[in-house]
Short mmCIF file of C-alpha atoms and ligand atoms in Angstrom, two decimals:
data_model
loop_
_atom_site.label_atom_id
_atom_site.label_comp_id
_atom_site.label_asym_id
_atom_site.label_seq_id
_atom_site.Cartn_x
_atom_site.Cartn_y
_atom_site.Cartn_z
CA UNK A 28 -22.53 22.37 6.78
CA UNK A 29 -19.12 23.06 5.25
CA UNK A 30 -16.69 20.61 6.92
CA UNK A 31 -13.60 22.70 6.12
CA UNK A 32 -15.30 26.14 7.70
CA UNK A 33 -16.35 23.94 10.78
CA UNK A 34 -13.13 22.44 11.54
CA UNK A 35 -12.51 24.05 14.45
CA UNK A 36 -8.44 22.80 14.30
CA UNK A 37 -8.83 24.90 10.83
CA UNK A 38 -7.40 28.01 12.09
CA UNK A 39 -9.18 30.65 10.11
CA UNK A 40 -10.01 28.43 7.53
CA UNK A 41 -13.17 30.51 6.94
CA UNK A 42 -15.54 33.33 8.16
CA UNK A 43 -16.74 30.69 10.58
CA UNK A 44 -13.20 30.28 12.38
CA UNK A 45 -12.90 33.78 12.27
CA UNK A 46 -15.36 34.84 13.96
CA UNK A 47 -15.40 32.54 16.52
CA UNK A 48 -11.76 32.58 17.49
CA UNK A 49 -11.53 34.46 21.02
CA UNK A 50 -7.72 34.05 22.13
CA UNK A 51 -5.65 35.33 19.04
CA UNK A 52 -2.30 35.01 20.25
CA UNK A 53 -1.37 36.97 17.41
CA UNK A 54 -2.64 40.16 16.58
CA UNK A 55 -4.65 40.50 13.29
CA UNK A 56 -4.98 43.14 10.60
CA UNK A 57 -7.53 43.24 8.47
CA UNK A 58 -7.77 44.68 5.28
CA UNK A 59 -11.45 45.43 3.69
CA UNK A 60 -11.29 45.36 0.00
CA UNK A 61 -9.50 43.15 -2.55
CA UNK A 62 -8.79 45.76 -5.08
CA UNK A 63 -5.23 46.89 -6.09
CA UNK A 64 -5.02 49.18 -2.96
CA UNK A 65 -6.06 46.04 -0.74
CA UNK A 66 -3.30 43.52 -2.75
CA UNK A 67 -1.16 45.54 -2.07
CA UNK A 68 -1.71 45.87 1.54
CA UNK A 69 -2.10 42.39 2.07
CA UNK A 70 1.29 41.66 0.42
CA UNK A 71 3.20 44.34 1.91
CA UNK A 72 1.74 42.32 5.46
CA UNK A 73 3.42 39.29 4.14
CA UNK A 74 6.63 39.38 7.20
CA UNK A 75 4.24 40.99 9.47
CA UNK A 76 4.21 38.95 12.95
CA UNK A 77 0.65 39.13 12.49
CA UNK A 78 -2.14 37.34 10.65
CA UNK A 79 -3.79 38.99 7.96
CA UNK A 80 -7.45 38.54 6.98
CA UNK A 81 -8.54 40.04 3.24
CA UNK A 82 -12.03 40.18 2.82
CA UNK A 83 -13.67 41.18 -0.09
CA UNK A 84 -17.55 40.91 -1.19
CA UNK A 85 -16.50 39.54 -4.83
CA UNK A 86 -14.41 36.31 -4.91
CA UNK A 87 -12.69 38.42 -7.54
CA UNK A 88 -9.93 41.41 -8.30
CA UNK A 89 -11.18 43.22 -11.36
CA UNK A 90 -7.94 44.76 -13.56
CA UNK A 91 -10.28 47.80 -13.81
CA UNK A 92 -7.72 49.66 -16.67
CA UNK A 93 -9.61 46.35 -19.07
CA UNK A 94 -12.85 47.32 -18.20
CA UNK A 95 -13.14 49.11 -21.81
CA UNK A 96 -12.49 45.97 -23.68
CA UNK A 97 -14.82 44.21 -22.07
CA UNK A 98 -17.50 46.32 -22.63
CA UNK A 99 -16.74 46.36 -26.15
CA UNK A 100 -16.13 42.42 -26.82
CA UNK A 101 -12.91 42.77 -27.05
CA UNK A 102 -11.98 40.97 -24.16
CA UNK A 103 -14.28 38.00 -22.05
CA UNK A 104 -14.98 39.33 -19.02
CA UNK A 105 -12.88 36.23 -17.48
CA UNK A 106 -10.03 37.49 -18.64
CA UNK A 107 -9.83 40.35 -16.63
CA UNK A 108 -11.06 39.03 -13.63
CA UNK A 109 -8.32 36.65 -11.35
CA UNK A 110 -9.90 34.93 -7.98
CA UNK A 111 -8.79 36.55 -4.74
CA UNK A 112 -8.64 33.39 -2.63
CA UNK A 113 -5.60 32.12 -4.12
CA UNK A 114 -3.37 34.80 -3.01
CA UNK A 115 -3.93 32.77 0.61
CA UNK A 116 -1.64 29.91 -1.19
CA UNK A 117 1.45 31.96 -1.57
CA UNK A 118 1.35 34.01 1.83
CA UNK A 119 0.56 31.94 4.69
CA UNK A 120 0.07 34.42 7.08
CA UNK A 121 -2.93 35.21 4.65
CA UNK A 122 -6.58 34.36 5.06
CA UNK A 123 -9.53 35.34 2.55
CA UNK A 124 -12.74 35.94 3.59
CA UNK A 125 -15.55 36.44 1.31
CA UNK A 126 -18.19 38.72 3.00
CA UNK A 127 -19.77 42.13 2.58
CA UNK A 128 -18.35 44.94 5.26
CA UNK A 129 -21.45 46.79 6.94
CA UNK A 130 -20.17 48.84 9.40
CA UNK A 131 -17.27 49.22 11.65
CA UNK A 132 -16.86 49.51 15.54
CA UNK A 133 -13.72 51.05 16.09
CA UNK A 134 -14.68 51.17 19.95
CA UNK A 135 -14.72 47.50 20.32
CA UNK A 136 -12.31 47.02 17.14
CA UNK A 137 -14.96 45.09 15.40
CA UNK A 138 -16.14 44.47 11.92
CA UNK A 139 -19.90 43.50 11.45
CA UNK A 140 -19.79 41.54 7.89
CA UNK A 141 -22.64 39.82 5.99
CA UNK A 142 -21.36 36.60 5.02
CA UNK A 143 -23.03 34.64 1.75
CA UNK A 144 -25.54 31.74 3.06
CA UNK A 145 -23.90 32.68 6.32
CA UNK A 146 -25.27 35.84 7.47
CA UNK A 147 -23.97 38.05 10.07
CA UNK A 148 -21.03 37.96 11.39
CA UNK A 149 -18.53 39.69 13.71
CA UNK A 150 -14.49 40.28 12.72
CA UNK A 151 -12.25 41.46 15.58
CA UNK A 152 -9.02 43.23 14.45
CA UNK A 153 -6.14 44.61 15.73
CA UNK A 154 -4.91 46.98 12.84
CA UNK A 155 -7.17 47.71 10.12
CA UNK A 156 -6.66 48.89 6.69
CA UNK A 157 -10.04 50.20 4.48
CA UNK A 158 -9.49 49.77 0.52
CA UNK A 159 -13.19 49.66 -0.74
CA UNK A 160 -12.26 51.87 -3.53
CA UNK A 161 -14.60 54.51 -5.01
CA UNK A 162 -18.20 54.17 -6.34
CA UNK A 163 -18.67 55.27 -9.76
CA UNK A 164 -19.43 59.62 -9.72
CA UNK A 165 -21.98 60.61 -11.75
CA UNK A 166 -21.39 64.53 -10.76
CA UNK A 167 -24.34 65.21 -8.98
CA UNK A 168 -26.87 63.28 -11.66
CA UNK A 169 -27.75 60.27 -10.42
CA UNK A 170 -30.00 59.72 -11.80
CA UNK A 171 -28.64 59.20 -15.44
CA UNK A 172 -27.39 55.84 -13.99
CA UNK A 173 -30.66 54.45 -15.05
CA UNK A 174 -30.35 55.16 -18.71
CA UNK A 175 -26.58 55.20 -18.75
CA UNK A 176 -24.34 52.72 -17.07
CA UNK A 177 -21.27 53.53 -15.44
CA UNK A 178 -17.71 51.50 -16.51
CA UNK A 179 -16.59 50.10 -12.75
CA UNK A 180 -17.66 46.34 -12.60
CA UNK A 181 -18.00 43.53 -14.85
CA UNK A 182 -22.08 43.66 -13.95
CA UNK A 183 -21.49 47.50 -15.98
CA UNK A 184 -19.16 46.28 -19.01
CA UNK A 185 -21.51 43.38 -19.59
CA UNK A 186 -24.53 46.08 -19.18
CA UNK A 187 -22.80 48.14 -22.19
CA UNK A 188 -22.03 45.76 -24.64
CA UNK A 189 -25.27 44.24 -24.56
CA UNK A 190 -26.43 47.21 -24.90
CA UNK A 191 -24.16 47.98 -28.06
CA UNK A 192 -24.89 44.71 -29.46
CA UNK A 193 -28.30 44.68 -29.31
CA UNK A 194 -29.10 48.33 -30.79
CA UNK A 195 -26.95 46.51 -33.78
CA UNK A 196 -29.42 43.48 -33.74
CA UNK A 197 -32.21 46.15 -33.90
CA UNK A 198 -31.05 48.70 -36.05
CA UNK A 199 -30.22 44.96 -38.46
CA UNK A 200 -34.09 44.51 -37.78
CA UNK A 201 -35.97 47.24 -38.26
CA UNK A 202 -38.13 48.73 -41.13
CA UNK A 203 -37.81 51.72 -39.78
CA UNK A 204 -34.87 53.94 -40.78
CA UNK A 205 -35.14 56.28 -38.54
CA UNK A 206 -35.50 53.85 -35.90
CA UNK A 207 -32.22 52.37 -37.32
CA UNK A 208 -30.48 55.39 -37.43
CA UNK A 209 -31.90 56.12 -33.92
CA UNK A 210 -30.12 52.36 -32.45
CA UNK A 211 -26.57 53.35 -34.27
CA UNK A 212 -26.22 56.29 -32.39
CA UNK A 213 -24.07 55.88 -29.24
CA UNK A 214 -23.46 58.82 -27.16
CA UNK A 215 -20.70 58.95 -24.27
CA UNK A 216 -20.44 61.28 -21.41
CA UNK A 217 -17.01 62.21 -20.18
CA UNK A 218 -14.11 62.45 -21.93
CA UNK A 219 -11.56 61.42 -19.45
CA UNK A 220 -9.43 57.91 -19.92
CA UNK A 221 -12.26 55.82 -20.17
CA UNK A 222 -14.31 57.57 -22.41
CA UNK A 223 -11.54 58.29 -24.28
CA UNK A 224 -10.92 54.53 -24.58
CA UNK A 225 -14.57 53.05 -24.98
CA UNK A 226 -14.95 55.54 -27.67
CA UNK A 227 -11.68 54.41 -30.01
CA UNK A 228 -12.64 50.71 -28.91
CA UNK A 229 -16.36 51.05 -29.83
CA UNK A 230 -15.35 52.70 -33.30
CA UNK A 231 -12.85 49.79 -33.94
CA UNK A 232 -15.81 47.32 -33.10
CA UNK A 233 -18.24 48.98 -35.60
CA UNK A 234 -15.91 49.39 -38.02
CA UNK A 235 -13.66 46.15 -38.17
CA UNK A 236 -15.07 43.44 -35.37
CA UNK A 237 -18.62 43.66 -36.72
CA UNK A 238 -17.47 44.10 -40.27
CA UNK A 239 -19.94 41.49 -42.52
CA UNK A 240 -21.66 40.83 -39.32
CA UNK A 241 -24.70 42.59 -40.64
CA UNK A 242 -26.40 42.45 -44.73
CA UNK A 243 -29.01 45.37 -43.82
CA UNK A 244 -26.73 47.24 -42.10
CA UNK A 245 -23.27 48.64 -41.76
CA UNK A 246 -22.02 49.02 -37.91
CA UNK A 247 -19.37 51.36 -39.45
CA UNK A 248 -21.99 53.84 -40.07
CA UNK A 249 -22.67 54.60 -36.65
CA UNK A 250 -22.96 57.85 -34.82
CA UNK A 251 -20.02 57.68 -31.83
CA UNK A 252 -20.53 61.40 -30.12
CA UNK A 253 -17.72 61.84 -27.24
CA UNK A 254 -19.20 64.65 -25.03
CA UNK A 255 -16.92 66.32 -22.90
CA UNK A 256 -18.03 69.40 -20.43
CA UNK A 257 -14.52 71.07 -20.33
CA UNK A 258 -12.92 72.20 -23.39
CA UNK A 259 -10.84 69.71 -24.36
CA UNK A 260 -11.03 65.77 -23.91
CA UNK A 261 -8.52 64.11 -21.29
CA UNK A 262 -8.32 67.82 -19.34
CA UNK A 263 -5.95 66.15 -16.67
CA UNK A 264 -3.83 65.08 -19.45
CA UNK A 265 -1.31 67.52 -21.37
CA UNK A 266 -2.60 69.85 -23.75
CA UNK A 267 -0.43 68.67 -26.49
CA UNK A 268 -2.07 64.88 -25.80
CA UNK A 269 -5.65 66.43 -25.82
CA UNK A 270 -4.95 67.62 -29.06
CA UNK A 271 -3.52 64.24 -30.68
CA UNK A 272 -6.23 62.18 -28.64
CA UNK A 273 -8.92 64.29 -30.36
CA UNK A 274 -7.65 63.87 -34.16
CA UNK A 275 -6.66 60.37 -33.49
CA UNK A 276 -10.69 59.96 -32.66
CA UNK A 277 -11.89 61.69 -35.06
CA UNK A 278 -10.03 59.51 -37.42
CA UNK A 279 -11.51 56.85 -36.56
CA UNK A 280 -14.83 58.62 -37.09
CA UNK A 281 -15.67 59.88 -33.48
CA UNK A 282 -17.73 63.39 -33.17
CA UNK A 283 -15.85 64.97 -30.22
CA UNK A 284 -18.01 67.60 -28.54
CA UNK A 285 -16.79 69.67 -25.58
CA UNK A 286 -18.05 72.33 -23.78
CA UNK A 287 -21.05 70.43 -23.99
CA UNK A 288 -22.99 69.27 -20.08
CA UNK A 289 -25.38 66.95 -20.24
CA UNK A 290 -28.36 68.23 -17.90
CA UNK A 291 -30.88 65.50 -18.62
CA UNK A 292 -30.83 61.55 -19.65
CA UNK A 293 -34.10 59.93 -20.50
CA UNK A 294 -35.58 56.75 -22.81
CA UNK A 295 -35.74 59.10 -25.74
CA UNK A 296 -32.32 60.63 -25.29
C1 LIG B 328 -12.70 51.92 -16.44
C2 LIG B 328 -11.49 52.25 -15.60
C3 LIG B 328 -10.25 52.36 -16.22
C4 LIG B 328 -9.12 52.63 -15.46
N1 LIG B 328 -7.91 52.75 -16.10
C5 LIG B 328 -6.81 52.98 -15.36
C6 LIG B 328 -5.51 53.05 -15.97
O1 LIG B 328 -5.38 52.88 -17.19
N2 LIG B 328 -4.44 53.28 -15.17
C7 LIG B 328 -4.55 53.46 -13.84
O2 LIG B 328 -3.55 53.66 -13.16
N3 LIG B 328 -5.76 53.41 -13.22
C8 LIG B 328 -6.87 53.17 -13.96
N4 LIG B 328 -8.09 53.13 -13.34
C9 LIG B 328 -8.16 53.41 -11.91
C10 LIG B 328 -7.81 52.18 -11.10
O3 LIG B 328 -8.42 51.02 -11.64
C11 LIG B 328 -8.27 52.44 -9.68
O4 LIG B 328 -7.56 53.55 -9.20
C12 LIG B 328 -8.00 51.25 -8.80
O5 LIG B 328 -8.71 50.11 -9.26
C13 LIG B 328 -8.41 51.58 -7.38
O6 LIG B 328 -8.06 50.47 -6.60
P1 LIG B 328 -8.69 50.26 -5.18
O7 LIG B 328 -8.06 49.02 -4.62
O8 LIG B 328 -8.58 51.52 -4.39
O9 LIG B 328 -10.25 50.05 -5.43
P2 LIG B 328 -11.00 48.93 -6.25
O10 LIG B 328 -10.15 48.33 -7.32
O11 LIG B 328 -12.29 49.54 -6.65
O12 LIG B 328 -11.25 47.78 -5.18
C14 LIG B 328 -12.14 47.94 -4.11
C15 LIG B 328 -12.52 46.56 -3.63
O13 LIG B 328 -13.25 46.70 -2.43
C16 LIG B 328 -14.34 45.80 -2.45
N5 LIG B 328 -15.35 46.36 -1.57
C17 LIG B 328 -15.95 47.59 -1.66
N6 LIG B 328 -16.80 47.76 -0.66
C18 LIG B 328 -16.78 46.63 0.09
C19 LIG B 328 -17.47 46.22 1.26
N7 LIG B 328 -18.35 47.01 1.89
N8 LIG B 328 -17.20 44.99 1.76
C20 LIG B 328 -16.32 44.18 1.14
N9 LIG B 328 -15.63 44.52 0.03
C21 LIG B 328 -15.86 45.74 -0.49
C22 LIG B 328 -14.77 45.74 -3.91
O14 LIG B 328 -15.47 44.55 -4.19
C23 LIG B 328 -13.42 45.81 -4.61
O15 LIG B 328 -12.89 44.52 -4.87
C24 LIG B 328 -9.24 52.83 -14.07
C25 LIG B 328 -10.48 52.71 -13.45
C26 LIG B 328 -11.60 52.42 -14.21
C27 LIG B 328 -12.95 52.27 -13.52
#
């Protein structure tokens, strides 16, 4: 047994003492999610007459905006991940709790979370704020998550440049040139921010990162297609920025498509 989380002087050292606490002299808000929204919340509790629990079901905050550059090698995933629990040193009034949220009784002002090695376990609060963020939207395909991974955790940039690197180490491999051809095609679906980005980062990697990686191949001859189902990329952006954002990618030797929907993702395409 942990001897810090069983302390029971250890006033919510842990899910352990929080759970088991029953007279809370002071009244407790708890915020669900350690993202920027949750951060926030937590610090703006920091002169609240009130303890604050943060609980989160990764021990990290992910600076999401990065994502891109870790997908593309840019950046180690590392550096754009920072631990959670060490907020809890600067705001004493703060306590982390690593757990996953499954459900919430707002009857008995209860949270049932499932703890790691730990199981179950029950979370009274007083005031509670939900920041879980947003899942990743595929617009009604789903499905295409199985062929095409979405840019929200470090799990998915990790997923796409191993993907990227490998269809280099295969397309380096093979005999077959259409095969090769085939692996140095990368096709992106969306052209909002972060396609946007992952495009212009994976045509930097191809053409400069990777440059003399290869002696049967050259990454800068890949095939980078940006689809977009509106007519112009970024369509929340200004039209003037659509316009620069486009040549800028095609410079670096990005085929923009829009007005294109993609109806069906498979293994062959
Ligand atoms: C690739 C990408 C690029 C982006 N670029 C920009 C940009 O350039 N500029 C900009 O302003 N915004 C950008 N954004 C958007 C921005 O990152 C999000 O708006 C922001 O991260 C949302 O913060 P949040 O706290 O609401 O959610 P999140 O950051 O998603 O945090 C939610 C947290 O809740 C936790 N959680 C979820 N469910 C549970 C549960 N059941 N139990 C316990 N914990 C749970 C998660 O682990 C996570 O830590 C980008 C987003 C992405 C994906």
């Amino acid at each position: 047994m942990n001897a810090i989380l069983a302390d029971p002087t250890n006033k919510l050292a842990g899910a352990d003492a929080i759970q088991t606490e029953q007279t809370r002299a002071q009244k407790r808000i708890v915020i669900i999610g350690g993202g920027f929204a949750g951060i926030a919340a937590a610090r703006a509790s920091e002169r609240a007459d009130a303890e604050v629990v943060l609980i989160d079901r990764r021990n990290h905050h992910i600076f999401q905006p990065l994502l891109y550059q870790a997908a593309t090698a840019v950046l180690a995933p590392w550096e754009i991940a920072a631990p959670i629990r060490p907020l809890a040193v600067k705001q004493r009034n703060l306590t982390v709790m690593l757990a996953e949220v499954t459900g919430v009784d707002l009857s008995s002002r209860t949270i049932d979370a499932s703890c790691p090695g730990l199981g179950a376990r029950k979370v009274p609060f007083d005031h509670l704020s939900v920041a879980t963020g947003m899942p990743p939207s595929y617009f009604g395909h789903d499905e295409f998550a199985r062929y095409a991974p979405a840019l929200k955790s470090l799990n998915d940039a990790e997923a796409i440049r191993t993907k990227i690197l490998s269809a280099f180490e295969l397309a380096e491999t093979t005999d077959d040139a259409s095969e090769r051809a085939r692996q140095m095609t990368f096709v992106l679906v969306g052209a909002g921010p972060t396609g946007v980005e992952l495009a212009a980062s994976m045509a930097r990697m191809a053409a400069v990162t990777l440059r003399n990686n290869f002696r049967r191949i050259d990454p800068a001859d890949s095939t980078i297609i940006l689809l977009e189902g509106g007519n112009r990329v970024l369509p929340t952006f200004a039209e003037t920025l659509s316009r620069k954002t486009t040549a800028r990618l095609e410079k670096l030797g990005v085929k923009v498509m829009t007005g294109v929907k993609v109806e069906k993702v498979d293994e062959q395409g």
